[in-house]
GROMACS .gro file of C-alpha atoms in nm:
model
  261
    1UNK     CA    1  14.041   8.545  11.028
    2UNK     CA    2  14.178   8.299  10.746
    3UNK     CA    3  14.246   8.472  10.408
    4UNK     CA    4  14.357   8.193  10.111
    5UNK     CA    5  14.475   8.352   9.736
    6UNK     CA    6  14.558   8.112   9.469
    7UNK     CA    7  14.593   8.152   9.080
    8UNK     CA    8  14.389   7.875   8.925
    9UNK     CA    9  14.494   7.860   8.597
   10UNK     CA   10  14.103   7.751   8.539
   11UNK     CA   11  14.095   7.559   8.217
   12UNK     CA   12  14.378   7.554   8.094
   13UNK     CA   13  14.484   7.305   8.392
   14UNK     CA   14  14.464   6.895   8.307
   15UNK     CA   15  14.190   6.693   8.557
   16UNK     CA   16  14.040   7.063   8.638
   17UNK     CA   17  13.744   6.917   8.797
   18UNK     CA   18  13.937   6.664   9.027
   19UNK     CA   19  14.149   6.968   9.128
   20UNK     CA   20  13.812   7.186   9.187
   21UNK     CA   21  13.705   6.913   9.423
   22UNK     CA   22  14.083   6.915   9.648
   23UNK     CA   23  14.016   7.263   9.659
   24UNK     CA   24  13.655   7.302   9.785
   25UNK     CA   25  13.754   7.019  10.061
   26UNK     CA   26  14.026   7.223  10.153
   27UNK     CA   27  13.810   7.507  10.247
   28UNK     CA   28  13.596   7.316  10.394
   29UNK     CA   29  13.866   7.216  10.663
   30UNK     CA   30  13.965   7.617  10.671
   31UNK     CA   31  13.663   7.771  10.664
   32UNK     CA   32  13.848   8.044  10.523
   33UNK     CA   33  13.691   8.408  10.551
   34UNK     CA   34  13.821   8.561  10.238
   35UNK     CA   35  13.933   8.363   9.931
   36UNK     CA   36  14.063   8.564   9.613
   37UNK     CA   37  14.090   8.366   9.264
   38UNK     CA   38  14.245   8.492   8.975
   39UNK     CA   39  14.211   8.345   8.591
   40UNK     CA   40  13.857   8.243   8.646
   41UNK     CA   41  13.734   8.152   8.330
   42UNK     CA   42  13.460   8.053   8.153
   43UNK     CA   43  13.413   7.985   7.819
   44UNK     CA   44  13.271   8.234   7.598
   45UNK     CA   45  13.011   8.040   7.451
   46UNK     CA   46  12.920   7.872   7.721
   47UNK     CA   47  12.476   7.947   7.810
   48UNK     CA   48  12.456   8.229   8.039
   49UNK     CA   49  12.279   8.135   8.391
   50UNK     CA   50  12.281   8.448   8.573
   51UNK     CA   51  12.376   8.786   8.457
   52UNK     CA   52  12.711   8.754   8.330
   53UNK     CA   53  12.809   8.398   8.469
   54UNK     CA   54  12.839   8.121   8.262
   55UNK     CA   55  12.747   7.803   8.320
   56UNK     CA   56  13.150   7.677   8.315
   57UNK     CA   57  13.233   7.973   8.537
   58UNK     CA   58  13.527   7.767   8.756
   59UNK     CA   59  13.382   7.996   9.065
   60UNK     CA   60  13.041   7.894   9.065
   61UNK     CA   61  13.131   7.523   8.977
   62UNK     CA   62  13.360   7.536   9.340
   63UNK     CA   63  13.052   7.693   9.484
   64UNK     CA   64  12.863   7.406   9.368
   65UNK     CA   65  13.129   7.138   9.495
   66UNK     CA   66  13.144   7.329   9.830
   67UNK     CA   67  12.751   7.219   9.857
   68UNK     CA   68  12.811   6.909   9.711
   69UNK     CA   69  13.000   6.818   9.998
   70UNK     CA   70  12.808   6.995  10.335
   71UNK     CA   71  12.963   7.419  10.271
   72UNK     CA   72  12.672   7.599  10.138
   73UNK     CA   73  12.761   7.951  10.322
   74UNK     CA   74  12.980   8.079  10.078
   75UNK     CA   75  12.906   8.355   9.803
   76UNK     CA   76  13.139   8.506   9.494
   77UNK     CA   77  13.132   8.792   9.291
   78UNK     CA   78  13.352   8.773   8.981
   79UNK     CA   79  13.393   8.976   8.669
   80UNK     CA   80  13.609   8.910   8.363
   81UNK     CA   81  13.942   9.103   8.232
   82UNK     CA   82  13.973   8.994   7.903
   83UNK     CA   83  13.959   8.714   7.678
   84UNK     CA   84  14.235   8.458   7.734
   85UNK     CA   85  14.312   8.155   7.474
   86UNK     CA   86  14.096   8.315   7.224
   87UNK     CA   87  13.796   8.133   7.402
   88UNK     CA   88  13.773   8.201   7.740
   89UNK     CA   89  13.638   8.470   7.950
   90UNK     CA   90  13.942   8.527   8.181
   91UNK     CA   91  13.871   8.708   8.520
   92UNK     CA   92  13.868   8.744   8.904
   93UNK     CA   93  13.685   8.614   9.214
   94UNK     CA   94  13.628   8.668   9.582
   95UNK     CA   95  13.469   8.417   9.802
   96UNK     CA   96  13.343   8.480  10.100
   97UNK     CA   97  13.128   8.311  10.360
   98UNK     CA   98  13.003   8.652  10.549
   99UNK     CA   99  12.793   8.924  10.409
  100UNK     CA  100  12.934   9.120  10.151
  101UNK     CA  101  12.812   9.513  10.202
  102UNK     CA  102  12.991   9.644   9.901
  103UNK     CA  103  13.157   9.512   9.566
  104UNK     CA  104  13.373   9.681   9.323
  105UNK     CA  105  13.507   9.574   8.973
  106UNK     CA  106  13.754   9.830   8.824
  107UNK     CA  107  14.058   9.881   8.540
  108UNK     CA  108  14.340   9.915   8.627
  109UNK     CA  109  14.530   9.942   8.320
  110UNK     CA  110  14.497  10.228   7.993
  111UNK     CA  111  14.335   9.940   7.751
  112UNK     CA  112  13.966   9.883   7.860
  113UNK     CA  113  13.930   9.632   7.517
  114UNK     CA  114  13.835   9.318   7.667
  115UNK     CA  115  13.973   9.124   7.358
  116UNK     CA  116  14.290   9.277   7.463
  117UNK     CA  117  14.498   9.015   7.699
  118UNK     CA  118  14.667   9.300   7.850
  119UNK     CA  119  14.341   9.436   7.998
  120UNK     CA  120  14.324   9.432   8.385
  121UNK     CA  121  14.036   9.485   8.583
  122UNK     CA  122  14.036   9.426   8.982
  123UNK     CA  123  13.752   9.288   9.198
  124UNK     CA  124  13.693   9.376   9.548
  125UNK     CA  125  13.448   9.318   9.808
  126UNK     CA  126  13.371   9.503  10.171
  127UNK     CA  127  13.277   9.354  10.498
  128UNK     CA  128  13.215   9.412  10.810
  129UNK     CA  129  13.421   9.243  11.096
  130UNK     CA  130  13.339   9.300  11.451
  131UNK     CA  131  13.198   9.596  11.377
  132UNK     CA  132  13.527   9.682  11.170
  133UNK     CA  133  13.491   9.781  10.751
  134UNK     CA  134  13.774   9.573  10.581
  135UNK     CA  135  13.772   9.545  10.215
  136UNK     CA  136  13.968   9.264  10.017
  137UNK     CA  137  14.043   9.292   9.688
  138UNK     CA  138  14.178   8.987   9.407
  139UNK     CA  139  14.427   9.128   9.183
  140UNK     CA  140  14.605   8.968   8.849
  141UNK     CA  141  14.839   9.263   8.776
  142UNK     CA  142  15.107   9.288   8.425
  143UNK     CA  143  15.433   9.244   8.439
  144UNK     CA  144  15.670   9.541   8.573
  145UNK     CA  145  15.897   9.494   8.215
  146UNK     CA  146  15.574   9.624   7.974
  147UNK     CA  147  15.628   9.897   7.783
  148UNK     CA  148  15.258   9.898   7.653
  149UNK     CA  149  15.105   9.871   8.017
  150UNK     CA  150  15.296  10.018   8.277
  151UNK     CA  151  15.348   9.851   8.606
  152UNK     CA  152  15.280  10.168   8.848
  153UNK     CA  153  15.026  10.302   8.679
  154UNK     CA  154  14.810   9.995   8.780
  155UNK     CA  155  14.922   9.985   9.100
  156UNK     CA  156  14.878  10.363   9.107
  157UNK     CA  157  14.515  10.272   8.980
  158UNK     CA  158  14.459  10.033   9.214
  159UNK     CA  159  14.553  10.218   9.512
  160UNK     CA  160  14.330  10.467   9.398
  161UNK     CA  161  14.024  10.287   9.529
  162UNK     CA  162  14.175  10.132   9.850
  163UNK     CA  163  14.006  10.351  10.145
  164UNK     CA  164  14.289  10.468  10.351
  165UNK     CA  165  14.101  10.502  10.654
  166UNK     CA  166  14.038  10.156  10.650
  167UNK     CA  167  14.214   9.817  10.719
  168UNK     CA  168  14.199   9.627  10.336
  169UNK     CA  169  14.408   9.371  10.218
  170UNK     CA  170  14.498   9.348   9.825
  171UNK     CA  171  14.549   8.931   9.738
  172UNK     CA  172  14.681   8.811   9.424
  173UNK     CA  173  14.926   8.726   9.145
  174UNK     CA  174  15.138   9.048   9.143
  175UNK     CA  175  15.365   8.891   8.852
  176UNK     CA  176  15.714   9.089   9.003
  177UNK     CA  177  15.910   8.838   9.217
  178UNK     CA  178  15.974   8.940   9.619
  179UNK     CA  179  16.342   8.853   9.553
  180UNK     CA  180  16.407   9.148   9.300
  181UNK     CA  181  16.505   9.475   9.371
  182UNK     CA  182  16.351   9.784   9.222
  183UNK     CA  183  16.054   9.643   9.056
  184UNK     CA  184  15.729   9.579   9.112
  185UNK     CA  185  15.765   9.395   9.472
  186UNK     CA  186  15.958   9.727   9.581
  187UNK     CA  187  15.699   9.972   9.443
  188UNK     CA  188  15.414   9.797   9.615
  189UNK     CA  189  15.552   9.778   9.968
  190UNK     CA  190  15.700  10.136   9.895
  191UNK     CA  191  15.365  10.254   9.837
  192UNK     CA  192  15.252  10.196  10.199
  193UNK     CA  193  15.193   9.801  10.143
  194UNK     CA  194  15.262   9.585  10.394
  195UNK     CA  195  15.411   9.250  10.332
  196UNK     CA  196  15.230   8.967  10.560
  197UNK     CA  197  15.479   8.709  10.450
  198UNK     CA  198  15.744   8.945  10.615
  199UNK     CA  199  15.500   9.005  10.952
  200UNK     CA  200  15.369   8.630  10.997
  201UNK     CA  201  15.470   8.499  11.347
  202UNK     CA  202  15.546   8.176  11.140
  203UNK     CA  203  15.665   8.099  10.767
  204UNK     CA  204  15.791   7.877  10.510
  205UNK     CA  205  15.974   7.946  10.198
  206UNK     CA  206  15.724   8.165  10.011
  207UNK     CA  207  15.745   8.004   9.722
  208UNK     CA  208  15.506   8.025   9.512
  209UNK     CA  209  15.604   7.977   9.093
  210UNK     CA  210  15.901   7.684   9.055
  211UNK     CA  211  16.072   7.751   8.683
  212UNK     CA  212  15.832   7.785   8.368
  213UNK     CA  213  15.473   7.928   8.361
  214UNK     CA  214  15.215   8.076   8.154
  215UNK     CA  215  15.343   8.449   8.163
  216UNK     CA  216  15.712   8.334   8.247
  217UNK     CA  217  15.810   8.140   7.969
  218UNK     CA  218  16.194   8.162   8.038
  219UNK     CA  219  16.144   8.168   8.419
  220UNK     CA  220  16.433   7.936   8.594
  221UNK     CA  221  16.408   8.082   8.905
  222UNK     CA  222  16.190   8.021   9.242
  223UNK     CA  223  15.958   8.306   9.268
  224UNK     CA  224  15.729   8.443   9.549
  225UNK     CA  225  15.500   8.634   9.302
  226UNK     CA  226  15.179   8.532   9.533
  227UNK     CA  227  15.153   8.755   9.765
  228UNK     CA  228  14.867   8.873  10.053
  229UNK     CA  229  14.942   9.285  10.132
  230UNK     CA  230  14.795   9.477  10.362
  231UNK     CA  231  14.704   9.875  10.378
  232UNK     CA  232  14.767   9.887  10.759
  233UNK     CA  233  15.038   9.647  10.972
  234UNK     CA  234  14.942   9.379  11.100
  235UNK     CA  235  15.035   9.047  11.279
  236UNK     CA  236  14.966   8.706  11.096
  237UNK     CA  237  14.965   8.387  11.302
  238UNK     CA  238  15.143   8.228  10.993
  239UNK     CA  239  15.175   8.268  10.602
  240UNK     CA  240  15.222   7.935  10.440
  241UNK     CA  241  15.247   7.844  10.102
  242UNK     CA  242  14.918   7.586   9.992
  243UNK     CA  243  14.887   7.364   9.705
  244UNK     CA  244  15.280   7.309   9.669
  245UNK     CA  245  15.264   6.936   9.667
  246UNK     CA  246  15.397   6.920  10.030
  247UNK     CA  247  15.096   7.115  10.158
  248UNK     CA  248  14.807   6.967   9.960
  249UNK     CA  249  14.856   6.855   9.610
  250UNK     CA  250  14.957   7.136   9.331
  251UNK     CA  251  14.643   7.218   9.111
  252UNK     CA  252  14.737   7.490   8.954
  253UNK     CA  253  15.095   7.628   8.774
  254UNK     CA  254  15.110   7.887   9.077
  255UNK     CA  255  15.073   7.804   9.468
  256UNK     CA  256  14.843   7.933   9.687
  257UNK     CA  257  14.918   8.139   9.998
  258UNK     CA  258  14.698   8.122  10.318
  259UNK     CA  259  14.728   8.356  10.627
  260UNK     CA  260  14.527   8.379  10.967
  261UNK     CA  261  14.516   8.609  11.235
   0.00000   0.00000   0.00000
């Protein structure tokens, strides 16, 4: 099984399109199981096309350059947070290319006000793997620093709806760097998450933010804030760091992270 996350930074990226393209040949050479997007956007006034998806959605135009190209086995769900920029509809996506038996779209934070950027929702997704239930779920969380949202009380929220007699695996932008102590990294993995960085067989850096970004305006530091968890141990192949300019070309302001096992 091949899981890929990435943050990606949808519109507000330069030469999005040529960036969607490097990224739907790139799962076309992983025919990844599982792929979780955060900041999917779409513009608010953009002609709805199906339910609540947007013409501009930056999941279904991948889905479309998957096909363009040969990959038409792949699905989404997605569901907006809030509105970014003033203009966008900012949310999350899973992709998958197997049958999804469940979805889920949930807060995670106090503030339900969509017009609010603070407002979090999660989306998740069940399948099932040789006979096994494993849900995924993508996850944009705050910042562990927020006085108006507070950190563990979304991941409090969040861990709410993970079965716990199941394997799941929670993929996302976290926002609270690996390489701190006693924030957010520390409260996830001391909630009974497990790191697969810190299981893989093989692994690079981990890198995944390199000085400034949206969200981390005085950031000078290398950060791992990308990050694949799982609810139960288990033993990745590799983790490695995607889209870092070394590993495919960056297209986003965060690097993805892709796993197998």
């Amino acid at each position: 099984m091949k899981l890929l996350t990435l943050n990606c930074h949808s519109w507000q990226e330069d030469q999005q399109l040529e960036k969607i393209k490097i990224l739907a040949e790139t799962i076309k050479e992983n025919c990844y199981d599982v792929i979780a997007l955060q900041e999917v956007s779409q513009h608010f006034k953009a002609p709805l096309i199906d339910g609540h998806i947007r013409e501009d959605n930056y999941a279904l135009l991948l889905i479309e350059e998957l096909r363009k190209i040969g990959v038409d086995d792949y699905v989404f769900i997605w569901d907006f947070s809030h509105i970014g920029y003033d203009i966008y509809e900012e949310g999350l996506a899973i992709m998958t290319r197997h049958e999804i038996k469940e979805d889920h779209s949930f807060f995670i934070t106090n503030n339900r006000d969509r017009k609010n950027w603070k407002t979090r929702k999660i989306v998740g997704i069940k399948l099932v793997l040789q006979d096994r239930p494993i849900s995924f779920y993508s996850c944009h969380l705050g910042w562990w620093h927020d006085e108006e949202e507070c950190y563990k009380f979304q991941v409090e929220s969040l861990l709410a709806k993970v079965p716990k007699d199941e394997s799941a695996f929670l993929m996302g932008d976290f926002n609270s760097s690996a390489y701190v102590r006693n924030e957010g990294y520390d409260f996830l993995t001391g909630n009974g998450l497990y790191d697969t960085y810190e299981l893989a067989s093989r692994k690079d850096s981990g890198v995944t933010v390199k000085g400034k970004i949206a969200g981390w305006d005085n950031n000078k530091h290398d950060m791992r804030i990308d990050l694949i968890l799982s609810a139960q141990p288990v033993q990745p192949k590799y983790s490695r760091v995607i889209f870092n300019g070394t590993h495919k070309p960056i297209i986003s302001d965060h690097y993805g992270v892709e796993i197998e096992m």
